[in-house]
């Protein structure tokens, strides 16, 4: 409680001098709005959601494989030249041919056609149409395939959640960097305005002969340096804003305005809450490992069920016609039907030990996935611990930077009075201004580090989306 009260007063001396410049506009994107925009427009998230829909379709495909399979086939043939078949004449009661009786040898390399009857089997035009229905009665791997498809859908859902969490982290990181760069930019504008005022006063004093030209030159040089810093800050802000647009999935040509950083509100550092013992189970990457392990186990069981046979039922019905003329559509001519039903049986009792070796491979893959679970769990705990330590250290650092700003502001106030009275030199005055600027920049650096540590803390717990959507 004491820390919260102290830190609520952070930059108490700085805020009155810059309140007009740091006041937030009436409109602009908040962090929650940026994240919501990214969840609706970022291509990575869109791809993950499409893949999730693909997984849902794949489940239906597995279900469809267990439904009756209906096929229809047909043919229409024109036998332009019907082949000739030779049948021995003796087989039909004819005596041996004259050629054979006289001892005359058949033609060299051929067959005497007098010994055979030449026949043509078939008609010139043939048409057939057949339908077949197959239905699986027993498939040992079907139930596992359906379960695996549903687990795959859950896995893709976890991948989508991971994509949303990663993108929320990236958007928040870019958002805070942009705001802190904007804070530095507006502080530079304030310092430049103060330097312009001092430069005008020095110009009057130089004309009146109450100051040296070298002192005026030093103040003018300081003012020019601030102008260069402002131009660089403007470029950095444009780059940071483009990076934020990219993470959001927003076209770079589209304008984006952010609500400015409210120092008096955003620097109210709150204590970190208690962490649940099994917080890592909320992380999408750990959830993916669990589902991948389940899929690998189902794959192992499905492989072992290959030792069992499969049984199916089929039925066919067909019709065909043979014509010398192409008159299949003429009524009154016969079509001949055929039909059959039967069972199909498939079993591979031995496959060269391939199933056995696949089972060994599947067991090794399962062991690897279980070890990956341990690594992911320990990595999450390490990241969370590091984020907690960084956050707590930065709370103390920000308090120290606040004290430095207070001291630098006090020194600058005294130096400005002494310079007007001719006691302090322009060098001392510029050094005092630089000291205040350095303290302000240090605070900005600590501020972005504080935001980064908090994002790392929430990301390690798997609660990054809940955190950023409240901002």
Tab-separated table of C-alpha atoms in Angstrom:
chain	number	residue	atom	x	y	z
A	1	UNK	CA	0.000	0.000	0.000
A	2	UNK	CA	2.846	2.359	0.855
A	3	UNK	CA	4.432	1.730	-2.547
A	4	UNK	CA	1.187	2.505	-4.340
A	5	UNK	CA	0.778	5.823	-2.520
A	6	UNK	CA	4.366	6.842	-3.224
A	7	UNK	CA	4.287	5.851	-6.858
A	8	UNK	CA	0.993	7.677	-7.450
A	9	UNK	CA	3.018	10.868	-6.826
A	10	UNK	CA	5.620	9.940	-9.437
A	11	UNK	CA	6.750	12.929	-11.497
A	12	UNK	CA	4.726	15.232	-9.262
A	13	UNK	CA	7.024	18.133	-10.119
A	14	UNK	CA	7.111	17.295	-13.806
A	15	UNK	CA	3.391	16.960	-14.377
A	16	UNK	CA	2.359	20.588	-13.638
A	17	UNK	CA	4.841	21.895	-16.199
A	18	UNK	CA	3.761	19.578	-18.985
A	19	UNK	CA	0.101	18.828	-18.221
A	20	UNK	CA	-1.137	20.838	-21.189
A	21	UNK	CA	1.139	18.968	-23.585
A	22	UNK	CA	0.398	15.470	-22.162
A	23	UNK	CA	-3.369	15.716	-21.840
A	24	UNK	CA	-4.995	12.892	-23.814
A	25	UNK	CA	-7.152	13.765	-26.814
A	26	UNK	CA	-10.858	13.198	-26.820
A	27	UNK	CA	-10.501	10.322	-29.279
A	28	UNK	CA	-7.902	7.776	-30.366
A	29	UNK	CA	-7.253	4.045	-30.113
A	30	UNK	CA	-6.790	2.498	-26.713
A	31	UNK	CA	-4.712	-0.646	-26.264
A	32	UNK	CA	-7.857	-2.785	-26.019
A	33	UNK	CA	-9.149	-1.322	-29.286
A	34	UNK	CA	-5.822	-1.974	-31.016
A	35	UNK	CA	-5.896	-5.610	-29.875
A	36	UNK	CA	-9.536	-6.023	-30.960
A	37	UNK	CA	-8.641	-4.588	-34.369
A	38	UNK	CA	-5.744	-7.037	-34.678
A	39	UNK	CA	-7.914	-10.013	-33.726
A	40	UNK	CA	-10.298	-9.072	-36.535
A	41	UNK	CA	-7.791	-8.060	-39.226
A	42	UNK	CA	-4.348	-9.573	-38.653
A	43	UNK	CA	-3.583	-12.133	-41.432
A	44	UNK	CA	-1.891	-14.577	-39.027
A	45	UNK	CA	-5.041	-14.819	-36.924
A	46	UNK	CA	-7.221	-15.119	-40.032
A	47	UNK	CA	-5.080	-18.002	-41.289
A	48	UNK	CA	-5.338	-19.762	-37.925
A	49	UNK	CA	-9.127	-19.414	-37.947
A	50	UNK	CA	-9.339	-20.760	-41.499
A	51	UNK	CA	-7.248	-23.763	-40.459
A	52	UNK	CA	-9.648	-24.260	-37.559
A	53	UNK	CA	-12.543	-24.404	-40.025
A	54	UNK	CA	-10.560	-26.884	-42.135
A	55	UNK	CA	-10.249	-29.139	-39.069
A	56	UNK	CA	-14.021	-29.045	-38.638
A	57	UNK	CA	-14.483	-30.110	-42.249
A	58	UNK	CA	-11.989	-32.943	-41.776
A	59	UNK	CA	-14.120	-34.325	-38.931
A	60	UNK	CA	-17.056	-34.487	-41.338
A	61	UNK	CA	-14.859	-36.264	-43.864
A	62	UNK	CA	-14.055	-38.989	-41.321
A	63	UNK	CA	-17.744	-39.373	-40.511
A	64	UNK	CA	-18.535	-39.557	-44.232
A	65	UNK	CA	-16.127	-42.466	-44.718
A	66	UNK	CA	-18.372	-44.598	-42.474
A	67	UNK	CA	-21.513	-43.807	-44.467
A	68	UNK	CA	-22.563	-45.878	-47.507
A	69	UNK	CA	-20.350	-45.312	-50.522
A	70	UNK	CA	-22.300	-45.260	-53.798
A	71	UNK	CA	-20.616	-45.516	-57.184
A	72	UNK	CA	-21.979	-45.621	-60.712
A	73	UNK	CA	-20.026	-46.685	-63.800
A	74	UNK	CA	-20.977	-47.167	-67.423
A	75	UNK	CA	-19.555	-47.730	-70.868
A	76	UNK	CA	-20.530	-47.409	-74.527
A	77	UNK	CA	-18.375	-49.359	-76.998
A	78	UNK	CA	-18.274	-49.361	-80.795
A	79	UNK	CA	-16.471	-52.489	-82.028
A	80	UNK	CA	-15.451	-51.099	-85.383
A	81	UNK	CA	-13.866	-54.417	-86.423
A	82	UNK	CA	-15.042	-57.456	-84.479
A	83	UNK	CA	-12.154	-59.875	-83.924
A	84	UNK	CA	-12.277	-63.351	-85.557
A	85	UNK	CA	-11.907	-66.535	-83.516
A	86	UNK	CA	-10.839	-69.829	-85.132
A	87	UNK	CA	-12.454	-73.059	-83.881
A	88	UNK	CA	-11.179	-76.499	-85.026
A	89	UNK	CA	-13.628	-77.955	-87.551
A	90	UNK	CA	-13.098	-81.446	-86.178
A	91	UNK	CA	-14.679	-80.386	-82.955
A	92	UNK	CA	-17.973	-79.969	-84.786
A	93	UNK	CA	-17.910	-83.501	-86.356
A	94	UNK	CA	-16.237	-82.518	-89.646
A	95	UNK	CA	-13.693	-84.936	-91.116
A	96	UNK	CA	-10.102	-83.975	-91.498
A	97	UNK	CA	-9.566	-81.543	-94.274
A	98	UNK	CA	-8.437	-82.577	-97.730
A	99	UNK	CA	-5.153	-80.959	-97.113
A	100	UNK	CA	-4.526	-83.141	-94.108
A	101	UNK	CA	-5.782	-86.308	-95.901
A	102	UNK	CA	-3.516	-85.856	-98.920
A	103	UNK	CA	-0.528	-85.209	-96.794
A	104	UNK	CA	-0.147	-81.661	-97.986
A	105	UNK	CA	1.590	-79.546	-95.367
A	106	UNK	CA	-0.108	-76.373	-94.118
A	107	UNK	CA	1.256	-73.026	-95.205
A	108	UNK	CA	4.650	-72.270	-93.662
A	109	UNK	CA	4.421	-70.245	-90.474
A	110	UNK	CA	0.614	-70.335	-90.403
A	111	UNK	CA	-2.492	-72.438	-89.994
A	112	UNK	CA	-4.576	-73.916	-92.744
A	113	UNK	CA	-7.922	-72.157	-92.548
A	114	UNK	CA	-9.615	-75.234	-94.025
A	115	UNK	CA	-9.125	-77.044	-90.710
A	116	UNK	CA	-10.927	-74.305	-88.693
A	117	UNK	CA	-14.239	-72.564	-88.595
A	118	UNK	CA	-14.010	-68.754	-88.464
A	119	UNK	CA	-16.442	-67.122	-86.019
A	120	UNK	CA	-17.073	-63.540	-84.816
A	121	UNK	CA	-18.288	-63.222	-81.229
A	122	UNK	CA	-20.126	-60.086	-80.125
A	123	UNK	CA	-21.970	-57.223	-81.704
A	124	UNK	CA	-20.734	-53.904	-83.002
A	125	UNK	CA	-22.329	-51.794	-80.226
A	126	UNK	CA	-22.279	-52.601	-76.503
A	127	UNK	CA	-23.659	-50.503	-73.620
A	128	UNK	CA	-23.573	-51.128	-69.883
A	129	UNK	CA	-24.501	-49.289	-66.673
A	130	UNK	CA	-23.604	-50.561	-63.195
A	131	UNK	CA	-24.233	-49.241	-59.706
A	132	UNK	CA	-22.447	-50.384	-56.529
A	133	UNK	CA	-23.043	-49.657	-52.830
A	134	UNK	CA	-20.377	-50.392	-50.204
A	135	UNK	CA	-20.925	-50.197	-46.443
A	136	UNK	CA	-18.330	-50.854	-43.775
A	137	UNK	CA	-19.594	-53.265	-41.164
A	138	UNK	CA	-16.497	-53.335	-38.995
A	139	UNK	CA	-13.366	-51.191	-39.185
A	140	UNK	CA	-11.136	-51.356	-36.079
A	141	UNK	CA	-9.588	-47.922	-36.704
A	142	UNK	CA	-12.714	-45.955	-37.599
A	143	UNK	CA	-13.674	-44.874	-34.071
A	144	UNK	CA	-10.090	-43.826	-33.372
A	145	UNK	CA	-9.961	-41.840	-36.619
A	146	UNK	CA	-13.081	-39.931	-35.622
A	147	UNK	CA	-11.698	-39.229	-32.153
A	148	UNK	CA	-8.370	-38.125	-33.627
A	149	UNK	CA	-10.155	-35.747	-35.995
A	150	UNK	CA	-11.987	-34.146	-33.070
A	151	UNK	CA	-8.748	-33.830	-31.108
A	152	UNK	CA	-7.191	-32.228	-34.190
A	153	UNK	CA	-9.987	-29.652	-34.131
A	154	UNK	CA	-9.217	-28.905	-30.493
A	155	UNK	CA	-5.539	-28.638	-31.381
A	156	UNK	CA	-6.256	-26.126	-34.122
A	157	UNK	CA	-8.381	-24.154	-31.679
A	158	UNK	CA	-5.386	-24.028	-29.327
A	159	UNK	CA	-3.193	-22.889	-32.231
A	160	UNK	CA	-5.675	-20.095	-32.942
A	161	UNK	CA	-5.587	-19.086	-29.270
A	162	UNK	CA	-1.776	-19.098	-29.435
A	163	UNK	CA	-1.851	-16.870	-32.526
A	164	UNK	CA	-4.224	-14.429	-30.817
A	165	UNK	CA	-2.086	-14.361	-27.670
A	166	UNK	CA	1.133	-13.821	-29.625
A	167	UNK	CA	-0.439	-11.056	-31.655
A	168	UNK	CA	-1.896	-9.394	-28.554
A	169	UNK	CA	1.590	-9.400	-27.010
A	170	UNK	CA	3.148	-7.927	-30.164
A	171	UNK	CA	0.454	-5.262	-30.463
A	172	UNK	CA	0.789	-4.286	-26.798
A	173	UNK	CA	4.563	-4.110	-27.103
A	174	UNK	CA	4.373	-1.893	-30.204
A	175	UNK	CA	1.603	0.188	-28.605
A	176	UNK	CA	3.618	1.023	-25.489
A	177	UNK	CA	6.786	1.712	-27.466
A	178	UNK	CA	4.860	4.124	-29.655
A	179	UNK	CA	3.353	5.912	-26.657
A	180	UNK	CA	6.702	6.266	-24.884
A	181	UNK	CA	8.326	7.608	-28.061
A	182	UNK	CA	5.436	10.062	-28.299
A	183	UNK	CA	6.029	11.019	-24.658
A	184	UNK	CA	9.685	11.759	-25.397
A	185	UNK	CA	8.662	13.719	-28.469
A	186	UNK	CA	6.242	15.908	-26.529
A	187	UNK	CA	8.770	16.455	-23.746
A	188	UNK	CA	11.243	17.581	-26.406
A	189	UNK	CA	8.619	19.972	-27.767
A	190	UNK	CA	8.201	21.389	-24.284
A	191	UNK	CA	11.955	21.771	-23.825
A	192	UNK	CA	12.251	23.366	-27.261
A	193	UNK	CA	9.527	25.858	-26.397
A	194	UNK	CA	11.315	26.729	-23.151
A	195	UNK	CA	14.604	27.087	-25.053
A	196	UNK	CA	12.953	29.403	-27.621
A	197	UNK	CA	11.697	31.622	-24.815
A	198	UNK	CA	15.138	31.724	-23.216
A	199	UNK	CA	16.737	32.428	-26.595
A	200	UNK	CA	14.430	35.415	-27.162
A	201	UNK	CA	15.278	36.755	-23.722
A	202	UNK	CA	18.993	36.332	-24.410
A	203	UNK	CA	18.651	38.108	-27.744
A	204	UNK	CA	17.191	41.130	-25.943
A	205	UNK	CA	19.980	40.981	-23.338
A	206	UNK	CA	22.588	40.710	-26.094
A	207	UNK	CA	21.220	43.832	-27.793
A	208	UNK	CA	21.283	45.620	-24.448
A	209	UNK	CA	24.834	44.502	-23.827
A	210	UNK	CA	23.971	42.645	-20.611
A	211	UNK	CA	25.137	39.228	-21.883
A	212	UNK	CA	28.021	37.916	-23.925
A	213	UNK	CA	27.742	36.710	-27.478
A	214	UNK	CA	29.341	33.409	-26.466
A	215	UNK	CA	26.560	32.822	-23.913
A	216	UNK	CA	23.948	33.575	-26.536
A	217	UNK	CA	25.691	31.167	-28.908
A	218	UNK	CA	25.663	28.346	-26.362
A	219	UNK	CA	21.929	28.746	-25.780
A	220	UNK	CA	21.305	28.888	-29.530
A	221	UNK	CA	23.365	25.704	-30.004
A	222	UNK	CA	21.338	23.980	-27.292
A	223	UNK	CA	18.151	25.066	-29.032
A	224	UNK	CA	19.398	23.706	-32.387
A	225	UNK	CA	20.269	20.391	-30.757
A	226	UNK	CA	16.762	20.160	-29.359
A	227	UNK	CA	15.367	20.852	-32.830
A	228	UNK	CA	17.441	17.965	-34.222
A	229	UNK	CA	16.242	15.713	-31.411
A	230	UNK	CA	12.648	16.626	-32.183
A	231	UNK	CA	13.054	15.803	-35.883
A	232	UNK	CA	14.579	12.433	-34.974
A	233	UNK	CA	11.792	11.805	-32.466
A	234	UNK	CA	9.197	12.536	-35.150
A	235	UNK	CA	10.842	10.005	-37.465
A	236	UNK	CA	11.002	7.428	-34.677
A	237	UNK	CA	7.339	8.010	-33.894
A	238	UNK	CA	6.323	7.480	-37.532
A	239	UNK	CA	8.306	4.241	-37.667
A	240	UNK	CA	6.833	3.005	-34.384
A	241	UNK	CA	3.335	3.863	-35.564
A	242	UNK	CA	3.884	1.899	-38.787
A	243	UNK	CA	5.136	-1.061	-36.782
A	244	UNK	CA	1.987	-0.923	-34.665
A	245	UNK	CA	-0.181	-0.787	-37.803
A	246	UNK	CA	1.632	-3.832	-39.158
A	247	UNK	CA	0.998	-5.811	-35.971
A	248	UNK	CA	-2.655	-4.758	-36.042
A	249	UNK	CA	-3.094	-5.732	-39.684
A	250	UNK	CA	-3.935	-2.141	-40.582
A	251	UNK	CA	-2.853	-0.701	-43.976
A	252	UNK	CA	0.129	1.623	-43.517
A	253	UNK	CA	-1.664	4.294	-45.559
A	254	UNK	CA	-4.562	4.393	-43.091
A	255	UNK	CA	-4.307	7.072	-40.380
A	256	UNK	CA	-4.017	5.929	-36.773
A	257	UNK	CA	-4.364	8.093	-33.701
A	258	UNK	CA	-3.604	6.803	-30.219
A	259	UNK	CA	-4.726	8.066	-26.875
A	260	UNK	CA	-1.707	9.752	-25.359
A	261	UNK	CA	0.080	8.375	-22.342
A	262	UNK	CA	-1.402	9.634	-19.092
A	263	UNK	CA	1.536	9.739	-16.710
A	264	UNK	CA	-0.508	10.348	-13.598
A	265	UNK	CA	-2.633	7.255	-14.325
A	266	UNK	CA	-0.273	4.846	-16.071
A	267	UNK	CA	2.450	5.183	-13.483
A	268	UNK	CA	0.215	3.957	-10.700
A	269	UNK	CA	2.159	0.720	-10.322
A	270	UNK	CA	0.090	-2.048	-8.790
A	271	UNK	CA	1.334	-5.108	-6.979
A	272	UNK	CA	1.410	-8.354	-8.941
A	273	UNK	CA	-1.260	-10.860	-7.961
A	274	UNK	CA	-0.660	-14.335	-6.633
A	275	UNK	CA	0.177	-16.903	-9.278
A	276	UNK	CA	-1.715	-20.173	-9.457
A	277	UNK	CA	0.333	-23.302	-8.921
A	278	UNK	CA	-0.588	-24.824	-12.307
A	279	UNK	CA	-0.809	-21.584	-14.238
A	280	UNK	CA	1.011	-23.129	-17.225
A	281	UNK	CA	-2.082	-25.181	-18.079
A	282	UNK	CA	-3.693	-21.961	-19.320
A	283	UNK	CA	-0.919	-21.432	-21.860
A	284	UNK	CA	-1.963	-22.359	-25.418
A	285	UNK	CA	1.462	-23.819	-26.218
A	286	UNK	CA	1.221	-26.231	-23.277
A	287	UNK	CA	-2.319	-27.108	-24.319
A	288	UNK	CA	-1.020	-27.908	-27.812
A	289	UNK	CA	1.555	-30.283	-26.366
A	290	UNK	CA	-1.139	-32.118	-24.406
A	291	UNK	CA	-3.289	-32.501	-27.518
A	292	UNK	CA	-0.330	-33.586	-29.647
A	293	UNK	CA	0.448	-36.218	-27.035
A	294	UNK	CA	-3.134	-37.433	-27.185
A	295	UNK	CA	-2.982	-37.588	-30.981
A	296	UNK	CA	0.270	-39.547	-30.873
A	297	UNK	CA	-1.270	-42.041	-28.459
A	298	UNK	CA	-4.331	-42.456	-30.703
A	299	UNK	CA	-2.025	-43.015	-33.653
A	300	UNK	CA	-0.215	-45.736	-31.701
A	301	UNK	CA	-3.474	-47.483	-30.818
A	302	UNK	CA	-4.741	-47.209	-34.396
A	303	UNK	CA	-1.549	-48.790	-35.696
A	304	UNK	CA	-1.901	-51.726	-33.303
A	305	UNK	CA	-5.495	-52.271	-34.365
A	306	UNK	CA	-4.195	-53.062	-37.816
A	307	UNK	CA	-3.787	-56.627	-36.588
A	308	UNK	CA	-7.593	-56.962	-36.641
A	309	UNK	CA	-9.550	-57.712	-39.840
A	310	UNK	CA	-12.124	-55.415	-41.421
A	311	UNK	CA	-15.508	-56.460	-42.785
A	312	UNK	CA	-17.783	-54.811	-45.320
A	313	UNK	CA	-20.991	-55.323	-47.267
A	314	UNK	CA	-21.554	-54.500	-50.920
A	315	UNK	CA	-24.303	-54.742	-53.493
A	316	UNK	CA	-24.294	-54.212	-57.252
A	317	UNK	CA	-26.928	-53.809	-59.898
A	318	UNK	CA	-26.251	-53.466	-63.599
A	319	UNK	CA	-27.848	-53.537	-67.020
A	320	UNK	CA	-26.330	-54.021	-70.474
A	321	UNK	CA	-27.361	-54.276	-74.108
A	322	UNK	CA	-25.714	-55.463	-77.335
A	323	UNK	CA	-26.795	-54.198	-80.736
A	324	UNK	CA	-25.738	-54.529	-84.323
A	325	UNK	CA	-27.227	-51.075	-84.889
A	326	UNK	CA	-27.009	-48.035	-82.645
A	327	UNK	CA	-30.587	-48.171	-81.347
A	328	UNK	CA	-30.150	-48.273	-77.581
A	329	UNK	CA	-32.887	-45.703	-77.077
A	330	UNK	CA	-35.447	-47.564	-79.159
A	331	UNK	CA	-38.223	-49.045	-77.057
A	332	UNK	CA	-39.053	-52.736	-77.048
A	333	UNK	CA	-35.472	-53.948	-77.478
A	334	UNK	CA	-34.051	-56.011	-74.615
A	335	UNK	CA	-31.720	-54.852	-71.855
A	336	UNK	CA	-30.197	-57.521	-69.652
A	337	UNK	CA	-29.989	-56.998	-65.900
A	338	UNK	CA	-27.567	-58.397	-63.344
A	339	UNK	CA	-27.315	-58.026	-59.569
A	340	UNK	CA	-25.150	-59.326	-56.714
A	341	UNK	CA	-24.620	-58.838	-53.004
A	342	UNK	CA	-21.667	-59.971	-50.974
A	343	UNK	CA	-19.292	-59.512	-48.049
A	344	UNK	CA	-15.752	-58.208	-48.220
A	345	UNK	CA	-13.072	-59.333	-45.813
A	346	UNK	CA	-9.631	-57.836	-45.411
A	347	UNK	CA	-6.888	-59.003	-43.055
A	348	UNK	CA	-3.117	-58.718	-43.063
A	349	UNK	CA	-1.874	-61.041	-40.313
A	350	UNK	CA	1.772	-60.371	-41.144
A	351	UNK	CA	3.242	-57.295	-42.812
A	352	UNK	CA	6.958	-57.856	-42.376
A	353	UNK	CA	6.858	-56.474	-38.785
A	354	UNK	CA	6.060	-52.981	-40.097
A	355	UNK	CA	3.324	-52.442	-37.510
A	356	UNK	CA	5.704	-53.553	-34.784
A	357	UNK	CA	8.354	-51.045	-35.843
A	358	UNK	CA	5.787	-48.271	-36.211
A	359	UNK	CA	4.636	-49.014	-32.680
A	360	UNK	CA	8.205	-48.569	-31.439
A	361	UNK	CA	8.466	-45.286	-33.302
A	362	UNK	CA	5.142	-44.081	-31.878
A	363	UNK	CA	6.244	-44.890	-28.332
A	364	UNK	CA	9.465	-42.925	-28.811
A	365	UNK	CA	7.474	-39.960	-30.148
A	366	UNK	CA	5.227	-40.126	-27.090
A	367	UNK	CA	8.238	-40.037	-24.794
A	368	UNK	CA	9.585	-37.001	-26.663
A	369	UNK	CA	6.281	-35.153	-26.273
A	370	UNK	CA	6.186	-35.876	-22.551
A	371	UNK	CA	9.700	-34.482	-22.155
A	372	UNK	CA	8.662	-31.401	-24.145
A	373	UNK	CA	5.822	-30.903	-21.658
A	374	UNK	CA	8.350	-30.843	-18.831
A	375	UNK	CA	10.552	-28.356	-20.703
A	376	UNK	CA	7.598	-26.086	-21.508
A	377	UNK	CA	6.393	-26.157	-17.916
A	378	UNK	CA	9.841	-25.305	-16.517
A	379	UNK	CA	10.372	-22.626	-19.182
A	380	UNK	CA	7.054	-21.002	-18.259
A	381	UNK	CA	7.997	-20.992	-14.586
A	382	UNK	CA	11.398	-19.476	-15.408
A	383	UNK	CA	9.868	-16.752	-17.600
A	384	UNK	CA	7.309	-15.925	-14.933
A	385	UNK	CA	9.945	-15.712	-12.202
A	386	UNK	CA	12.185	-13.476	-14.340
A	387	UNK	CA	9.272	-11.196	-15.207
A	388	UNK	CA	8.339	-10.875	-11.529
A	389	UNK	CA	11.895	-9.968	-10.538
A	390	UNK	CA	12.230	-7.467	-13.387
A	391	UNK	CA	8.922	-5.848	-12.521
A	392	UNK	CA	9.785	-5.478	-8.841
A	393	UNK	CA	13.232	-4.061	-9.644
A	394	UNK	CA	11.754	-1.569	-12.101
A	395	UNK	CA	9.327	-0.328	-9.455
A	396	UNK	CA	12.342	0.675	-7.373
A	397	UNK	CA	14.159	2.092	-10.412
A	398	UNK	CA	11.211	4.275	-11.363
A	399	UNK	CA	11.053	5.629	-7.823
A	400	UNK	CA	14.742	6.511	-8.063
A	401	UNK	CA	14.257	8.190	-11.459
A	402	UNK	CA	11.390	10.175	-9.982
A	403	UNK	CA	13.733	11.391	-7.265
A	404	UNK	CA	16.329	12.315	-9.900
A	405	UNK	CA	13.755	14.337	-11.845
A	406	UNK	CA	12.750	16.124	-8.653
A	407	UNK	CA	16.364	16.970	-7.926
A	408	UNK	CA	17.103	18.022	-11.529
A	409	UNK	CA	14.025	20.248	-11.569
A	410	UNK	CA	15.111	21.919	-8.340
A	411	UNK	CA	18.646	22.481	-9.632
A	412	UNK	CA	17.343	23.945	-12.893
A	413	UNK	CA	15.027	26.343	-11.074
A	414	UNK	CA	17.894	27.636	-8.910
A	415	UNK	CA	20.277	27.818	-11.893
A	416	UNK	CA	17.789	29.839	-13.941
A	417	UNK	CA	17.491	32.384	-11.116
A	418	UNK	CA	21.277	32.549	-10.708
A	419	UNK	CA	21.748	32.979	-14.456
A	420	UNK	CA	19.305	35.880	-14.562
A	421	UNK	CA	21.227	37.481	-11.709
A	422	UNK	CA	24.513	36.909	-13.511
A	423	UNK	CA	25.862	34.456	-10.939
A	424	UNK	CA	25.658	31.276	-13.061
A	425	UNK	CA	27.102	30.928	-16.547
A	426	UNK	CA	25.291	29.745	-19.656
A	427	UNK	CA	27.298	26.534	-19.484
A	428	UNK	CA	25.891	25.789	-16.047
A	429	UNK	CA	22.363	26.588	-17.218
A	430	UNK	CA	22.639	24.291	-20.246
A	431	UNK	CA	24.126	21.530	-18.099
A	432	UNK	CA	21.166	21.827	-15.740
A	433	UNK	CA	18.731	21.575	-18.639
A	434	UNK	CA	20.581	18.560	-20.023
A	435	UNK	CA	20.484	16.897	-16.600
A	436	UNK	CA	16.703	17.275	-16.453
A	437	UNK	CA	16.335	15.964	-20.024
A	438	UNK	CA	18.532	12.978	-19.190
A	439	UNK	CA	16.455	12.206	-16.093
A	440	UNK	CA	13.263	12.417	-18.141
A	441	UNK	CA	14.676	10.109	-20.834
A	442	UNK	CA	15.830	7.659	-18.175
A	443	UNK	CA	12.332	7.615	-16.779
A	444	UNK	CA	10.911	6.949	-20.256
A	445	UNK	CA	13.327	4.031	-20.691
A	446	UNK	CA	12.347	2.600	-17.316
A	447	UNK	CA	8.716	3.100	-18.189
A	448	UNK	CA	8.887	1.029	-21.364
A	449	UNK	CA	10.866	-1.608	-19.453
A	450	UNK	CA	8.146	-1.658	-16.819
A	451	UNK	CA	5.465	-2.191	-19.448
A	452	UNK	CA	7.594	-4.906	-21.077
A	453	UNK	CA	8.050	-6.727	-17.766
A	454	UNK	CA	4.321	-6.641	-17.093
A	455	UNK	CA	3.573	-7.968	-20.580
A	456	UNK	CA	6.121	-10.755	-20.056
A	457	UNK	CA	4.508	-11.581	-16.716
A	458	UNK	CA	1.009	-11.832	-18.212
A	459	UNK	CA	2.267	-13.693	-21.284
A	460	UNK	CA	4.056	-16.270	-19.131
A	461	UNK	CA	0.793	-16.945	-17.297
A	462	UNK	CA	-1.228	-17.169	-20.495
A	463	UNK	CA	-3.409	-14.199	-19.452
A	464	UNK	CA	-2.065	-11.599	-21.863
A	465	UNK	CA	-5.365	-11.159	-23.733
A	466	UNK	CA	-7.357	-10.686	-20.516
A	467	UNK	CA	-4.805	-8.092	-19.397
A	468	UNK	CA	-4.558	-5.994	-22.551
A	469	UNK	CA	-8.291	-5.970	-23.269
A	470	UNK	CA	-8.839	-4.145	-19.986
A	471	UNK	CA	-6.548	-1.298	-21.033
